[in-house]
Coordinates of C-alpha atoms in Angstrom, one line a residue:
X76 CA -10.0 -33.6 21.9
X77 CA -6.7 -32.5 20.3
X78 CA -5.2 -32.2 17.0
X79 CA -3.0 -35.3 17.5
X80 CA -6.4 -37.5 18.1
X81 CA -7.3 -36.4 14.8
X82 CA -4.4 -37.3 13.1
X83 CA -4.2 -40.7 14.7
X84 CA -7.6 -41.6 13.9
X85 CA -7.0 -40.7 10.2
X86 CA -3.5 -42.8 9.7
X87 CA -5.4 -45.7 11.7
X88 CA -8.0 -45.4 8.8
X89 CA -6.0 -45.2 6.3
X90 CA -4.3 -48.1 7.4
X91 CA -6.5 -50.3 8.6
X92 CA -4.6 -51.7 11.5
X93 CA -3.6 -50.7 14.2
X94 CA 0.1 -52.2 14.2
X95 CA 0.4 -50.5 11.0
X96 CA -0.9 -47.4 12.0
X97 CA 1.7 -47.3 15.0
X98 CA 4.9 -48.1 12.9
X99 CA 3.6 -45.0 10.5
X100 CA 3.3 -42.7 13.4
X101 CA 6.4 -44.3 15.1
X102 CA 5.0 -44.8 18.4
X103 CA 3.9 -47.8 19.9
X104 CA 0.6 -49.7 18.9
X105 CA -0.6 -50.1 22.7
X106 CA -0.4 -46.5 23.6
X107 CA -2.0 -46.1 20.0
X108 CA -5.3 -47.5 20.7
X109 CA -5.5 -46.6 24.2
X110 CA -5.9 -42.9 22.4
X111 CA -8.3 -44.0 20.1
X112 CA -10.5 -45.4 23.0
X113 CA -10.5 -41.9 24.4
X114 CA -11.3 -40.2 21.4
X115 CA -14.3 -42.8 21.0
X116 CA -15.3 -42.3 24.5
X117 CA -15.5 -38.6 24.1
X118 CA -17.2 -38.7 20.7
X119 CA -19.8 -41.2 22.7
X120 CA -19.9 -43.9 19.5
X121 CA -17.7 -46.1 18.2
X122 CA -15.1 -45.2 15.0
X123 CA -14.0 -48.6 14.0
X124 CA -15.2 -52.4 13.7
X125 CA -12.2 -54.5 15.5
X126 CA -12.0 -57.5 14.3
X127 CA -8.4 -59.8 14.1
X128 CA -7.0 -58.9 11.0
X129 CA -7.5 -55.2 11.6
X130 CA -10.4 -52.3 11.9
X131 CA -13.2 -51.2 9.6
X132 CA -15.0 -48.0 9.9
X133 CA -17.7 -47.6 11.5
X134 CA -21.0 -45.3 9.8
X135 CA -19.8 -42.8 12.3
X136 CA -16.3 -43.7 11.6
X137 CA -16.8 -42.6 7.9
X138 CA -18.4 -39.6 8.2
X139 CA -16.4 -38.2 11.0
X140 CA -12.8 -39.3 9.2
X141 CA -14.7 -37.0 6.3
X142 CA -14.6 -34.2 8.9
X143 CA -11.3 -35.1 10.4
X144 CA -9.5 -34.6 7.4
X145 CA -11.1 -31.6 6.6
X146 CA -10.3 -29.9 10.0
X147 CA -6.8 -30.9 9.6
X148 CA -6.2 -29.4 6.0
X149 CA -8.1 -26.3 7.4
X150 CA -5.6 -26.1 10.2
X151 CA -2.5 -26.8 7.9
X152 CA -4.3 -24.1 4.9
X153 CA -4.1 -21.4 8.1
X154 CA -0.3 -22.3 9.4
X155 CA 0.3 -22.0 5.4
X156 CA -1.3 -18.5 5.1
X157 CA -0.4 -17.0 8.6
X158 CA 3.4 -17.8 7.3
X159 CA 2.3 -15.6 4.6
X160 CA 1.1 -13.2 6.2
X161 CA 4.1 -12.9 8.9
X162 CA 6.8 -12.6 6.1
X163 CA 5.0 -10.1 4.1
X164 CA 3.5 -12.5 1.1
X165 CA 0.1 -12.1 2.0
X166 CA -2.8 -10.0 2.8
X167 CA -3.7 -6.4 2.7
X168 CA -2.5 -2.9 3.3
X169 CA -4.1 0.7 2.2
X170 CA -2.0 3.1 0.2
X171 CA -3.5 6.9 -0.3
X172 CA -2.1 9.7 -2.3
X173 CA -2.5 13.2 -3.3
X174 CA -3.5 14.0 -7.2
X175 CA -0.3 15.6 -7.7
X176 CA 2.0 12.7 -6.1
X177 CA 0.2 10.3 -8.1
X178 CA 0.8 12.4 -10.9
X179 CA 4.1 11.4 -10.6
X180 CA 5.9 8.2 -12.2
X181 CA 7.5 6.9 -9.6
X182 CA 4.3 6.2 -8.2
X183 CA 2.9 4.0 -10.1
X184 CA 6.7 2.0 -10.7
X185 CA 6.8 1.4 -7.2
X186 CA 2.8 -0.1 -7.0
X187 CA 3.4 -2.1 -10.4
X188 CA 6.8 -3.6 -8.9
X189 CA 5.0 -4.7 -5.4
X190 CA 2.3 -6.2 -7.3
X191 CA 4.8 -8.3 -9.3
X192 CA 6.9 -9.4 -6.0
X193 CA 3.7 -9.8 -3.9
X194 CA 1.0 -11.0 -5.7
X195 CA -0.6 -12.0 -2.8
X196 CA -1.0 -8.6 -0.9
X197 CA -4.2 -6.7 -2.1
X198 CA -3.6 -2.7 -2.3
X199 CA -6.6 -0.7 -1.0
X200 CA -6.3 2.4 -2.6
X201 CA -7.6 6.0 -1.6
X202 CA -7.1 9.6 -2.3
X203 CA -6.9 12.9 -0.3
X204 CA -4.8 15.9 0.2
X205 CA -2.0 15.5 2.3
X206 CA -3.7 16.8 5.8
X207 CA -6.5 14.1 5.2
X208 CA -4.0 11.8 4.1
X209 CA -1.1 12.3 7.4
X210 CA -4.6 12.1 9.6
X211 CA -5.8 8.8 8.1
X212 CA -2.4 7.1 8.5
X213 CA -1.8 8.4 12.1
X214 CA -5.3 7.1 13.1
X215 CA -4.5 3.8 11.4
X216 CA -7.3 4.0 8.5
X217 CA -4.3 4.4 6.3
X218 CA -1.0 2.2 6.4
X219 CA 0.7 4.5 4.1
X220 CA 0.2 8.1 2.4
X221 CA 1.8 9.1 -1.0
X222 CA 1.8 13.0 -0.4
X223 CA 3.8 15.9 -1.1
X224 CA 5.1 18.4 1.5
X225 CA 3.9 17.2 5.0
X226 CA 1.7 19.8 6.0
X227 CA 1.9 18.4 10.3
X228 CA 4.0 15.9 11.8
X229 CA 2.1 14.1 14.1
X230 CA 4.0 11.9 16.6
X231 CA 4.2 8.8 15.8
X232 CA 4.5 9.3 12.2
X233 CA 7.7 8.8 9.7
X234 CA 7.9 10.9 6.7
X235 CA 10.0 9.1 3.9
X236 CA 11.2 11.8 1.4
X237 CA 11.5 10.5 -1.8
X238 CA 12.8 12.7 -3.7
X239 CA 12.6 16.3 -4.8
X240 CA 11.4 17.6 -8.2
X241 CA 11.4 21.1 -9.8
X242 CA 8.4 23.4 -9.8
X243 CA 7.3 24.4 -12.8
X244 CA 5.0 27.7 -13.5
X245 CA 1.7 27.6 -15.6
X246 CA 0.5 29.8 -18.0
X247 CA -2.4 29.9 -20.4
X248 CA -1.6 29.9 -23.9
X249 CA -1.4 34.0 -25.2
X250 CA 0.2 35.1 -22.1
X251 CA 1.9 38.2 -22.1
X252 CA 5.2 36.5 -20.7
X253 CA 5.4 34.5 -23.4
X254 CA 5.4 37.0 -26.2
X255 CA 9.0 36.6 -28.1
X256 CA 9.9 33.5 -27.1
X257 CA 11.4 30.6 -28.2
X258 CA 8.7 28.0 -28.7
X259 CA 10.9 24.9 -29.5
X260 CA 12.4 25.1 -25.7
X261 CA 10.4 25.0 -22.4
X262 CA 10.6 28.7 -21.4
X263 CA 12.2 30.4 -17.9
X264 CA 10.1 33.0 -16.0
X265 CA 11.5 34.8 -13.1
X266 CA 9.5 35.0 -10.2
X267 CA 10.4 38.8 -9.7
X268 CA 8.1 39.2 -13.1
X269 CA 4.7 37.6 -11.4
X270 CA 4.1 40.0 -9.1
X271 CA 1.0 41.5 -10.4
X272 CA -1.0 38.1 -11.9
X273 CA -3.4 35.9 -10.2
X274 CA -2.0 32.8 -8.5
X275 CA -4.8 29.8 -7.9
X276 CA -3.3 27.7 -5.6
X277 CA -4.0 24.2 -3.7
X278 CA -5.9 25.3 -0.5
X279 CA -4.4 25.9 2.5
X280 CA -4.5 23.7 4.9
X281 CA -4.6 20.7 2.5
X282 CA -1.3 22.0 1.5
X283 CA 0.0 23.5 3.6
X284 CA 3.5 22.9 2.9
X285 CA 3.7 23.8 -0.7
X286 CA 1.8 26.1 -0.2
X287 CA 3.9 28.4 2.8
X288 CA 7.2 27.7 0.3
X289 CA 5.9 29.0 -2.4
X290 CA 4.3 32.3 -0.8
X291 CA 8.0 32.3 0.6
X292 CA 9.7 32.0 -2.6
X293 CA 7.7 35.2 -3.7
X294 CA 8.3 37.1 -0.7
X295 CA 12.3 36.7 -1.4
X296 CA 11.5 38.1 -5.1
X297 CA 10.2 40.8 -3.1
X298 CA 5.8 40.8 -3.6
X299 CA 3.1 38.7 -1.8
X300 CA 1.4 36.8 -4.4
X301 CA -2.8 37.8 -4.8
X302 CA -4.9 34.2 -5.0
X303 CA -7.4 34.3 -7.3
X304 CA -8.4 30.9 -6.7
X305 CA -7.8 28.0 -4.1
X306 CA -9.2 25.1 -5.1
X307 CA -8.7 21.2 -3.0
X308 CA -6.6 19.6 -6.0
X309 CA -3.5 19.9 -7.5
X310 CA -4.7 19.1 -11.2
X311 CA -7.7 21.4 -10.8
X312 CA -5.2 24.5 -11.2
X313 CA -4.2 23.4 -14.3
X314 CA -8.0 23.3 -15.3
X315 CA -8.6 26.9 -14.6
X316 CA -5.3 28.4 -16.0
X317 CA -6.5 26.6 -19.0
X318 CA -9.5 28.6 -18.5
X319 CA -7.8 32.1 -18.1
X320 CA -8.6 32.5 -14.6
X321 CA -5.1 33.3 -13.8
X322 CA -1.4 31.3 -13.1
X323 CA 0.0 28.3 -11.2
X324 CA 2.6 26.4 -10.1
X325 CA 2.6 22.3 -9.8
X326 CA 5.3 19.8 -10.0
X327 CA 7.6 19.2 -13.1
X328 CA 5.8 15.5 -13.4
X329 CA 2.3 17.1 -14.6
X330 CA 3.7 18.9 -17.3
X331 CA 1.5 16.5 -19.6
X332 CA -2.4 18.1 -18.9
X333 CA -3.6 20.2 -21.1
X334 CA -0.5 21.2 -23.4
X335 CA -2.6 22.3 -25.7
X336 CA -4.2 25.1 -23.9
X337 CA -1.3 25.9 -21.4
X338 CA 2.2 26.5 -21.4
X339 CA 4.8 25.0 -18.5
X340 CA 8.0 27.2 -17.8
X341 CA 10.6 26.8 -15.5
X342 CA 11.5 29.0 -12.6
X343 CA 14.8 30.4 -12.5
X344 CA 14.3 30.9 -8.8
X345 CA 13.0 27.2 -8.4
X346 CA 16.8 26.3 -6.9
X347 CA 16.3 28.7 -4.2
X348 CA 15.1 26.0 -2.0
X349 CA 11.5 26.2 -3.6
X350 CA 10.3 22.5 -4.9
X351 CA 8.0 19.9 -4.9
X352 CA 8.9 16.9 -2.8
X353 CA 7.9 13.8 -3.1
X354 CA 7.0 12.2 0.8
X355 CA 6.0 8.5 1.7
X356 CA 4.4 8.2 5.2
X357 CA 3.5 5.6 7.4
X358 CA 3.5 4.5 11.2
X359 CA 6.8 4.9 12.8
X360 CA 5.8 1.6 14.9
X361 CA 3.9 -0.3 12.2
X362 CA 5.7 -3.7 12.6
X363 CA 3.2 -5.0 9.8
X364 CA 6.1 -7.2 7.3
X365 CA 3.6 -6.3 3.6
X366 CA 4.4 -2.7 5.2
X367 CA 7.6 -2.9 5.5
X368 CA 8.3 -4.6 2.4
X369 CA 6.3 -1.9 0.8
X370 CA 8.6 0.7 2.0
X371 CA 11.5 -1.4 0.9
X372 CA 10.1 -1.2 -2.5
X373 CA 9.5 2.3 -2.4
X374 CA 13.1 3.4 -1.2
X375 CA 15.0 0.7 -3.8
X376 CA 13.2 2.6 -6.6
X377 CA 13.6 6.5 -5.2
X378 CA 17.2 5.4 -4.9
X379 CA 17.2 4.0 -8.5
X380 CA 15.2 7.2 -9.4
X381 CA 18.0 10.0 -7.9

């Protein structure tokens, strides 16, 4: 039985003739009802009453033209949706990100502006530090990862940078270093002027990136920085210098947590090649179109964002 059976058994019901039926499908009405006769011979009962001024159904004519037309919306429904899916309009891919890249408003810009141009992909969303994140796209768990400094580059893999943002240093609220200073503008703090606090930094290796340029950026100032603390997540830092445990350093973009009991100052060594990028990455061979689109999206608005 194929697909074309179906469709001439349904016109020939619709119609109700045979002659009809042909002229509709433009094809002849003999060759017409020799394929009917097959289709009846293979279903092993009879679809339609013949009689000479056309056909009725038959009981198991009715019920199977309920099933025939069913199959063939199914089958049109599918064509529709697998177009969908092979330009990029429907379905699903998996985004992760780190705290501290989600932190960051290009994030969500880019997942509010897919949503709006493809309504019909679905997001699965997950978070992780940026090893857990680089692992779970390379083993395709994740199609992309929203992290910031790669901390391995699998093969395989392409890292999309962004962009790059300033670094900005954390201190609680009473600090020594902030003694006599303006308060109406965001103080600078060299890095030459650290080297006896207590750093709490993201753990290495979930970030490992950041974390090797920054214990490079206080090597040039000339001191090794002591950790206090390492913690898995980016915002948790901000937590504890809250908490007088010690000082950190995090992105410009989560300068908004807890102003009230810390104090964000810039860097004047945070041009020296120390800074927080921002990385999208995915499979170099994912083919997928909703992936590409995605990263379409994401490079329009880092563009628009420089």
């Amino acid at each position: 039985m194929e697909l074309r059976h179906l469709r001439y058994f349904v016109v020939v019901a619709e119609e109700g003739n045979f002659t009809r039926a042909a002229k509709r499908l433009n094809m002849q009405q003999p060759p017409l009802s020799q394929q009917i006769r097959m289709l009846e011979n293979e279903l092993g009962f009879t679809l339609f009453h013949r009689h000479p001024k056309g056909v009725d159904l038959s009981i198991g004519g009715e019920v199977f033209l309920h099933e025939a037309k069913s199959i063939l919306a199914n089958v049109t429904q599918g064509v529709q949706r697998a177009a969908r899916a092979a330009n990029g309009i429907e379905g699903m891919i998996s985004v992760g990100f780190t705290s501290s890249a989600a932190a960051h408003p290009l994030i969500p810009e880019i997942l509010r502006a897919h949503r709006a141009a493809k309504p019909g992909v679905a997001v699965k969303f997950s978070e992780g530090n940026a090893a857990e994140l680089t692992s779970a796209v390379a083993s395709g768990k994740l199609d992309l990862g929203f992290l910031r400094m790669p901390v391995s580059r699998p093969p395989g893999l392409a890292f999309h940078r962004l962009l790059d943002e300033e670094m900005l240093l954390v201190l609680p609220v009473g600090h020594a270093l902030l003694q006599k200073r303006p308060k109406k503008d965001m103080p600078a703090i060299s890095l030459k002027s650290l080297r006896d606090e207590q750093f709490i930094l993201v753990r290495n290796p979930g970030a490992t990136g950041m974390y090797s340029s920054f214990i490079d950026a206080c090597v040039r100032a000339g001191f090794s920085p002591k950790i206090a603390v390492e913690v898995d997540r980016m915002l948790t830092n901000i937590c504890l210098v809250a908490s007088g445990v010690g000082i950190s350093v995090v992105p410009a973009s989560m300068n908004g947590f807890h102003t009230d009991q810390v104090v964000y100052c810039r860097l004047l060594e945070s041009g020296g090649g120390f800074s927080a990028p921002l990385t999208l990455v995915c499979r170099q061979a994912d083919a997928l179109p909703a992936v590409q689109h995605f990263l379409a999206e994401a490079g329009r608005f880092a563009k628009a964002d420089r």
